[in-house]
Amino acid sequence: MAAASDFVQVAPSVFIWQAYDPAVKADLFSSAIVTADGIFLIDPIPMKNAPFAQLREEGLIAGIVVTNFNHRRAFAKFAEQFAVPIFARHGTFPDETPRQFRRVVDGEKICDELYVIGIEGAGPGEIVLYHGAADGTLIIGDALINFEPYGFTFLPRKYCSNEKEMQRSLRKLLTYKTERMLFAHGPPILSAAKRKLEQLLDKL
């Protein structure tokens, strides 16, 4: 796939970039969270040198986060380039475990500012990340999507291991103060994200 040509700051310490992947016929989105421990790249896709150099001005690359089995994308390239850990849940790498792999579990912190929320019933290894600064940001793997023709909704049933279990598991997200929600598939929700999630879950 083509490398992203720019990135966008959507909140203090929160950045996203995107590029079209002809293999899946859709835009893929990636995120970066700047913390006191460095920058964590989440489900990263390639980025051109100039914008990536701008992102690196925010700090050192501290780690790569892979939110599920289907989002391995360019993780290996970034991890090798910067010799940083790869944080993911069990099931994300069923065949060959990367040398820098750091297993995470529900409720764990990757650093003081980045929390792991395990989501059951979606794809293998599914996690959501929470960054509490600036009224809170949730970074979603696949369990929630936000692109046409679906809009903001749940991962379609055919991609779930257990749709009902996933929907129940997503209710954990309501315990977090959340202004924004970022997606691996679709543009972010930049205001009132928690209210919109409540409305979606109330439809069940």
PDB file of C-alpha atoms in Angstrom:
ATOM      1  CA  MET A   1       0.000   0.000   0.000  1.00  0.00           C
ATOM      2  CA  ALA A   2       1.060   3.632  -0.503  1.00  0.00           C
ATOM      3  CA  ALA A   3       2.659   5.468   2.394  1.00  0.00           C
ATOM      4  CA  ALA A   4       0.626   8.213   4.064  1.00  0.00           C
ATOM      5  CA  SER A   5       1.688  11.656   2.922  1.00  0.00           C
ATOM      6  CA  ASP A   6       0.741  13.581   6.065  1.00  0.00           C
ATOM      7  CA  PHE A   7      -0.614  13.269   9.579  1.00  0.00           C
ATOM      8  CA  VAL A   8      -3.157  15.238  11.599  1.00  0.00           C
ATOM      9  CA  GLN A   9      -3.108  16.304  15.232  1.00  0.00           C
ATOM     10  CA  VAL A  10      -6.614  15.708  16.595  1.00  0.00           C
ATOM     11  CA  ALA A  11      -5.931  16.590  20.248  1.00  0.00           C
ATOM     12  CA  PRO A  12      -2.966  17.463  22.439  1.00  0.00           C
ATOM     13  CA  SER A  13      -0.550  14.515  22.161  1.00  0.00           C
ATOM     14  CA  VAL A  14      -2.839  12.602  19.748  1.00  0.00           C
ATOM     15  CA  PHE A  15      -2.132  12.178  16.023  1.00  0.00           C
ATOM     16  CA  ILE A  16      -3.609  10.112  13.190  1.00  0.00           C
ATOM     17  CA  TRP A  17      -2.637   9.285   9.607  1.00  0.00           C
ATOM     18  CA  GLN A  18      -4.331   7.314   6.850  1.00  0.00           C
ATOM     19  CA  ALA A  19      -3.812   5.780   3.418  1.00  0.00           C
ATOM     20  CA  TYR A  20      -5.839   3.759   0.958  1.00  0.00           C
ATOM     21  CA  ASP A  21      -5.137   0.036   0.831  1.00  0.00           C
ATOM     22  CA  PRO A  22      -6.200  -1.477  -2.514  1.00  0.00           C
ATOM     23  CA  ALA A  23      -6.042  -4.969  -1.008  1.00  0.00           C
ATOM     24  CA  VAL A  24      -9.040  -4.238   1.211  1.00  0.00           C
ATOM     25  CA  LYS A  25     -10.429  -1.374  -0.906  1.00  0.00           C
ATOM     26  CA  ALA A  26     -10.597   0.987   2.065  1.00  0.00           C
ATOM     27  CA  ASP A  27      -8.668   3.628   3.957  1.00  0.00           C
ATOM     28  CA  LEU A  28      -6.635   2.396   6.897  1.00  0.00           C
ATOM     29  CA  PHE A  29      -6.061   4.676   9.877  1.00  0.00           C
ATOM     30  CA  SER A  30      -3.203   4.665  12.376  1.00  0.00           C
ATOM     31  CA  SER A  31      -2.648   6.614  15.598  1.00  0.00           C
ATOM     32  CA  ALA A  32       0.221   7.974  17.641  1.00  0.00           C
ATOM     33  CA  ILE A  33       0.020   8.925  21.298  1.00  0.00           C
ATOM     34  CA  VAL A  34       2.722  11.146  22.790  1.00  0.00           C
ATOM     35  CA  THR A  35       3.393  10.344  26.449  1.00  0.00           C
ATOM     36  CA  ALA A  36       6.053  11.227  29.001  1.00  0.00           C
ATOM     37  CA  ASP A  37       7.629   7.855  28.150  1.00  0.00           C
ATOM     38  CA  GLY A  38       7.751   8.573  24.409  1.00  0.00           C
ATOM     39  CA  ILE A  39       5.565   8.066  21.359  1.00  0.00           C
ATOM     40  CA  PHE A  40       3.504   4.907  20.951  1.00  0.00           C
ATOM     41  CA  LEU A  41       2.472   3.993  17.402  1.00  0.00           C
ATOM     42  CA  ILE A  42      -0.839   2.138  17.193  1.00  0.00           C
ATOM     43  CA  ASP A  43      -1.563  -0.173  14.257  1.00  0.00           C
ATOM     44  CA  PRO A  44       0.953   1.777  12.158  1.00  0.00           C
ATOM     45  CA  ILE A  45       0.819   1.895   8.382  1.00  0.00           C
ATOM     46  CA  PRO A  46       3.747   3.341   6.395  1.00  0.00           C
ATOM     47  CA  MET A  47       4.259   7.105   6.407  1.00  0.00           C
ATOM     48  CA  LYS A  48       6.435   9.144   4.073  1.00  0.00           C
ATOM     49  CA  ASN A  49       9.734  10.405   5.467  1.00  0.00           C
ATOM     50  CA  ALA A  50       8.886  14.101   5.741  1.00  0.00           C
ATOM     51  CA  PRO A  51       5.704  13.809   7.851  1.00  0.00           C
ATOM     52  CA  PHE A  52       7.211  11.039   9.939  1.00  0.00           C
ATOM     53  CA  ALA A  53      10.184  13.276  10.717  1.00  0.00           C
ATOM     54  CA  GLN A  54       7.680  15.884  11.936  1.00  0.00           C
ATOM     55  CA  LEU A  55       6.009  13.337  14.193  1.00  0.00           C
ATOM     56  CA  ARG A  56       9.360  12.309  15.645  1.00  0.00           C
ATOM     57  CA  GLU A  57       9.955  15.903  16.716  1.00  0.00           C
ATOM     58  CA  GLU A  58       7.343  15.177  19.422  1.00  0.00           C
ATOM     59  CA  GLY A  59       9.665  12.681  21.108  1.00  0.00           C
ATOM     60  CA  LEU A  60      11.344   9.296  20.841  1.00  0.00           C
ATOM     61  CA  ILE A  61       9.458   6.261  19.534  1.00  0.00           C
ATOM     62  CA  ALA A  62       8.810   4.134  22.632  1.00  0.00           C
ATOM     63  CA  GLY A  63       6.734   1.241  21.342  1.00  0.00           C
ATOM     64  CA  ILE A  64       4.340  -0.262  18.831  1.00  0.00           C
ATOM     65  CA  VAL A  65       0.819  -1.374  19.785  1.00  0.00           C
ATOM     66  CA  VAL A  66      -1.075  -3.901  17.649  1.00  0.00           C
ATOM     67  CA  THR A  67      -4.773  -3.996  18.509  1.00  0.00           C
ATOM     68  CA  ASN A  68      -5.601  -7.399  16.992  1.00  0.00           C
ATOM     69  CA  PHE A  69      -4.517 -10.205  14.672  1.00  0.00           C
ATOM     70  CA  ASN A  70      -5.698  -8.347  11.549  1.00  0.00           C
ATOM     71  CA  HIS A  71      -3.768  -5.125  12.264  1.00  0.00           C
ATOM     72  CA  ARG A  72      -0.175  -6.245  12.068  1.00  0.00           C
ATOM     73  CA  ARG A  73       0.309  -3.953   9.072  1.00  0.00           C
ATOM     74  CA  ALA A  74       3.804  -2.338   9.151  1.00  0.00           C
ATOM     75  CA  PHE A  75       4.542  -3.129  12.799  1.00  0.00           C
ATOM     76  CA  ALA A  76       7.654  -5.185  11.994  1.00  0.00           C
ATOM     77  CA  LYS A  77       9.276  -2.402   9.967  1.00  0.00           C
ATOM     78  CA  PHE A  78       8.793   0.182  12.715  1.00  0.00           C
ATOM     79  CA  ALA A  79       9.830  -2.189  15.505  1.00  0.00           C
ATOM     80  CA  GLU A  80      13.015  -3.128  13.686  1.00  0.00           C
ATOM     81  CA  GLN A  81      13.853   0.456  12.757  1.00  0.00           C
ATOM     82  CA  PHE A  82      13.540   1.745  16.304  1.00  0.00           C
ATOM     83  CA  ALA A  83      14.290  -1.435  18.300  1.00  0.00           C
ATOM     84  CA  VAL A  84      11.220  -0.941  20.498  1.00  0.00           C
ATOM     85  CA  PRO A  85       8.758  -3.356  22.144  1.00  0.00           C
ATOM     86  CA  ILE A  86       5.627  -4.593  20.362  1.00  0.00           C
ATOM     87  CA  PHE A  87       2.660  -4.556  22.741  1.00  0.00           C
ATOM     88  CA  ALA A  88      -0.239  -6.849  21.910  1.00  0.00           C
ATOM     89  CA  ARG A  89      -2.599  -9.363  23.427  1.00  0.00           C
ATOM     90  CA  HIS A  90      -2.287 -13.119  23.274  1.00  0.00           C
ATOM     91  CA  GLY A  91      -3.668 -14.334  19.958  1.00  0.00           C
ATOM     92  CA  THR A  92      -2.326 -11.450  17.898  1.00  0.00           C
ATOM     93  CA  PHE A  93       0.683 -13.463  16.733  1.00  0.00           C
ATOM     94  CA  PRO A  94      -0.456 -17.117  16.680  1.00  0.00           C
ATOM     95  CA  ASP A  95       2.190 -18.377  14.267  1.00  0.00           C
ATOM     96  CA  GLU A  96       5.450 -16.572  14.963  1.00  0.00           C
ATOM     97  CA  THR A  97       5.974 -14.367  18.009  1.00  0.00           C
ATOM     98  CA  PRO A  98       8.072 -11.260  17.331  1.00  0.00           C
ATOM     99  CA  ARG A  99      11.300 -11.055  19.282  1.00  0.00           C
ATOM    100  CA  GLN A 100      10.272  -7.749  20.892  1.00  0.00           C
ATOM    101  CA  PHE A 101       6.767  -8.976  21.819  1.00  0.00           C
ATOM    102  CA  ARG A 102       5.354  -7.782  25.155  1.00  0.00           C
ATOM    103  CA  ARG A 103       2.102  -9.456  26.053  1.00  0.00           C
ATOM    104  CA  VAL A 104      -0.587  -7.216  27.552  1.00  0.00           C
ATOM    105  CA  VAL A 105      -3.826  -8.116  29.305  1.00  0.00           C
ATOM    106  CA  ASP A 106      -7.090  -6.395  30.159  1.00  0.00           C
ATOM    107  CA  GLY A 107      -6.626  -3.675  32.765  1.00  0.00           C
ATOM    108  CA  GLU A 108      -2.873  -3.377  32.311  1.00  0.00           C
ATOM    109  CA  LYS A 109      -0.933  -0.174  31.633  1.00  0.00           C
ATOM    110  CA  ILE A 110       1.507   0.049  28.743  1.00  0.00           C
ATOM    111  CA  CYS A 111       2.804   3.197  30.410  1.00  0.00           C
ATOM    112  CA  ASP A 112       1.375   5.534  33.054  1.00  0.00           C
ATOM    113  CA  GLU A 113      -0.782   7.252  30.415  1.00  0.00           C
ATOM    114  CA  LEU A 114      -1.948   4.347  28.244  1.00  0.00           C
ATOM    115  CA  TYR A 115      -4.407   1.704  29.459  1.00  0.00           C
ATOM    116  CA  VAL A 116      -5.323  -1.618  27.836  1.00  0.00           C
ATOM    117  CA  ILE A 117      -8.971  -2.720  27.660  1.00  0.00           C
ATOM    118  CA  GLY A 118      -9.499  -6.272  26.445  1.00  0.00           C
ATOM    119  CA  ILE A 119     -12.531  -6.841  24.203  1.00  0.00           C
ATOM    120  CA  GLU A 120     -13.897 -10.368  23.944  1.00  0.00           C
ATOM    121  CA  GLY A 121     -15.878 -11.721  21.012  1.00  0.00           C
ATOM    122  CA  ALA A 122     -14.340  -9.616  18.234  1.00  0.00           C
ATOM    123  CA  GLY A 123     -11.261 -10.818  16.337  1.00  0.00           C
ATOM    124  CA  PRO A 124      -8.253 -12.567  17.915  1.00  0.00           C
ATOM    125  CA  GLY A 125      -6.287 -10.345  20.301  1.00  0.00           C
ATOM    126  CA  GLU A 126      -8.744  -7.440  20.240  1.00  0.00           C
ATOM    127  CA  ILE A 127      -7.911  -4.523  22.543  1.00  0.00           C
ATOM    128  CA  VAL A 128      -8.913  -0.893  22.970  1.00  0.00           C
ATOM    129  CA  LEU A 129      -6.462   1.692  24.327  1.00  0.00           C
ATOM    130  CA  TYR A 130      -7.387   4.576  26.620  1.00  0.00           C
ATOM    131  CA  HIS A 131      -5.452   7.822  26.959  1.00  0.00           C
ATOM    132  CA  GLY A 132      -6.883  10.012  29.690  1.00  0.00           C
ATOM    133  CA  ALA A 133      -5.425  13.421  28.787  1.00  0.00           C
ATOM    134  CA  ALA A 134      -7.598  16.232  27.400  1.00  0.00           C
ATOM    135  CA  ASP A 135     -10.903  14.646  28.496  1.00  0.00           C
ATOM    136  CA  GLY A 136     -10.006  11.190  27.222  1.00  0.00           C
ATOM    137  CA  THR A 137      -9.386   9.316  23.990  1.00  0.00           C
ATOM    138  CA  LEU A 138     -10.290   5.723  23.125  1.00  0.00           C
ATOM    139  CA  ILE A 139      -8.324   4.059  20.314  1.00  0.00           C
ATOM    140  CA  ILE A 140     -10.356   1.207  18.814  1.00  0.00           C
ATOM    141  CA  GLY A 141      -9.083  -1.863  16.997  1.00  0.00           C
ATOM    142  CA  ASP A 142     -11.940  -3.475  15.055  1.00  0.00           C
ATOM    143  CA  ALA A 143     -14.778  -3.826  17.558  1.00  0.00           C
ATOM    144  CA  LEU A 144     -16.227  -0.469  16.503  1.00  0.00           C
ATOM    145  CA  ILE A 145     -16.030   1.082  13.035  1.00  0.00           C
ATOM    146  CA  ASN A 146     -16.947   4.456  11.551  1.00  0.00           C
ATOM    147  CA  PHE A 147     -17.115   4.461   7.769  1.00  0.00           C
ATOM    148  CA  GLU A 148     -19.687   4.322   4.997  1.00  0.00           C
ATOM    149  CA  PRO A 149     -22.006   2.626   4.315  1.00  0.00           C
ATOM    150  CA  TYR A 150     -22.105   1.468   7.935  1.00  0.00           C
ATOM    151  CA  GLY A 151     -21.506   4.695   9.865  1.00  0.00           C
ATOM    152  CA  PHE A 152     -20.574   4.459  13.546  1.00  0.00           C
ATOM    153  CA  THR A 153     -21.468   0.938  14.573  1.00  0.00           C
ATOM    154  CA  PHE A 154     -20.267  -2.469  15.713  1.00  0.00           C
ATOM    155  CA  LEU A 155     -17.914  -4.720  13.794  1.00  0.00           C
ATOM    156  CA  PRO A 156     -20.166  -6.696  11.406  1.00  0.00           C
ATOM    157  CA  ARG A 157     -21.216 -10.091  12.709  1.00  0.00           C
ATOM    158  CA  LYS A 158     -19.347 -12.086  10.053  1.00  0.00           C
ATOM    159  CA  TYR A 159     -16.021 -10.800  11.419  1.00  0.00           C
ATOM    160  CA  CYS A 160     -16.822 -11.526  15.086  1.00  0.00           C
ATOM    161  CA  SER A 161     -16.026 -14.680  16.998  1.00  0.00           C
ATOM    162  CA  ASN A 162     -19.070 -13.951  19.196  1.00  0.00           C
ATOM    163  CA  GLU A 163     -21.056 -10.825  18.365  1.00  0.00           C
ATOM    164  CA  LYS A 164     -23.125 -10.717  21.582  1.00  0.00           C
ATOM    165  CA  GLU A 165     -20.062 -11.213  23.764  1.00  0.00           C
ATOM    166  CA  MET A 166     -18.286  -8.379  21.957  1.00  0.00           C
ATOM    167  CA  GLN A 167     -21.216  -6.030  22.473  1.00  0.00           C
ATOM    168  CA  ARG A 168     -21.331  -6.864  26.190  1.00  0.00           C
ATOM    169  CA  SER A 169     -17.588  -6.387  26.477  1.00  0.00           C
ATOM    170  CA  LEU A 170     -17.774  -2.956  24.863  1.00  0.00           C
ATOM    171  CA  ARG A 171     -19.847  -1.693  27.784  1.00  0.00           C
ATOM    172  CA  LYS A 172     -16.584  -1.545  29.750  1.00  0.00           C
ATOM    173  CA  LEU A 173     -15.674   1.502  27.685  1.00  0.00           C
ATOM    174  CA  LEU A 174     -18.477   3.499  29.318  1.00  0.00           C
ATOM    175  CA  THR A 175     -16.536   3.580  32.600  1.00  0.00           C
ATOM    176  CA  TYR A 176     -13.956   5.899  31.003  1.00  0.00           C
ATOM    177  CA  LYS A 177     -14.294   9.644  30.519  1.00  0.00           C
ATOM    178  CA  THR A 178     -14.111   9.942  26.734  1.00  0.00           C
ATOM    179  CA  GLU A 179     -14.318  12.945  24.465  1.00  0.00           C
ATOM    180  CA  ARG A 180     -12.747  11.352  21.377  1.00  0.00           C
ATOM    181  CA  MET A 181     -12.720   7.979  19.701  1.00  0.00           C
ATOM    182  CA  LEU A 182     -10.179   6.929  17.066  1.00  0.00           C
ATOM    183  CA  PHE A 183     -10.657   4.008  14.701  1.00  0.00           C
ATOM    184  CA  ALA A 184      -8.487   1.723  12.605  1.00  0.00           C
ATOM    185  CA  HIS A 185     -11.285   1.891  10.037  1.00  0.00           C
ATOM    186  CA  GLY A 186     -12.847   5.296   9.576  1.00  0.00           C
ATOM    187  CA  PRO A 187     -12.380   8.923  10.621  1.00  0.00           C
ATOM    188  CA  PRO A 188     -12.334   9.833  14.310  1.00  0.00           C
ATOM    189  CA  ILE A 189     -15.188  11.086  16.453  1.00  0.00           C
ATOM    190  CA  LEU A 190     -13.727  14.236  18.028  1.00  0.00           C
ATOM    191  CA  SER A 191     -16.454  15.291  20.454  1.00  0.00           C
ATOM    192  CA  ALA A 192     -19.082  13.684  22.698  1.00  0.00           C
ATOM    193  CA  ALA A 193     -17.781  10.197  21.865  1.00  0.00           C
ATOM    194  CA  LYS A 194     -18.969   8.623  25.122  1.00  0.00           C
ATOM    195  CA  ARG A 195     -22.518   9.877  24.587  1.00  0.00           C
ATOM    196  CA  LYS A 196     -22.533   8.466  21.056  1.00  0.00           C
ATOM    197  CA  LEU A 197     -21.292   5.105  22.329  1.00  0.00           C
ATOM    198  CA  GLU A 198     -24.014   5.085  24.993  1.00  0.00           C
ATOM    199  CA  GLN A 199     -26.621   5.726  22.300  1.00  0.00           C
ATOM    200  CA  LEU A 200     -25.254   2.903  20.168  1.00  0.00           C
ATOM    201  CA  LEU A 201     -25.245   0.413  23.050  1.00  0.00           C
ATOM    202  CA  ASP A 202     -28.727   1.494  24.158  1.00  0.00           C
ATOM    203  CA  LYS A 203     -30.077   0.282  20.792  1.00  0.00           C
ATOM    204  CA  LEU A 204     -29.254  -3.336  21.671  1.00  0.00           C
TER     205      LEU A 204
END
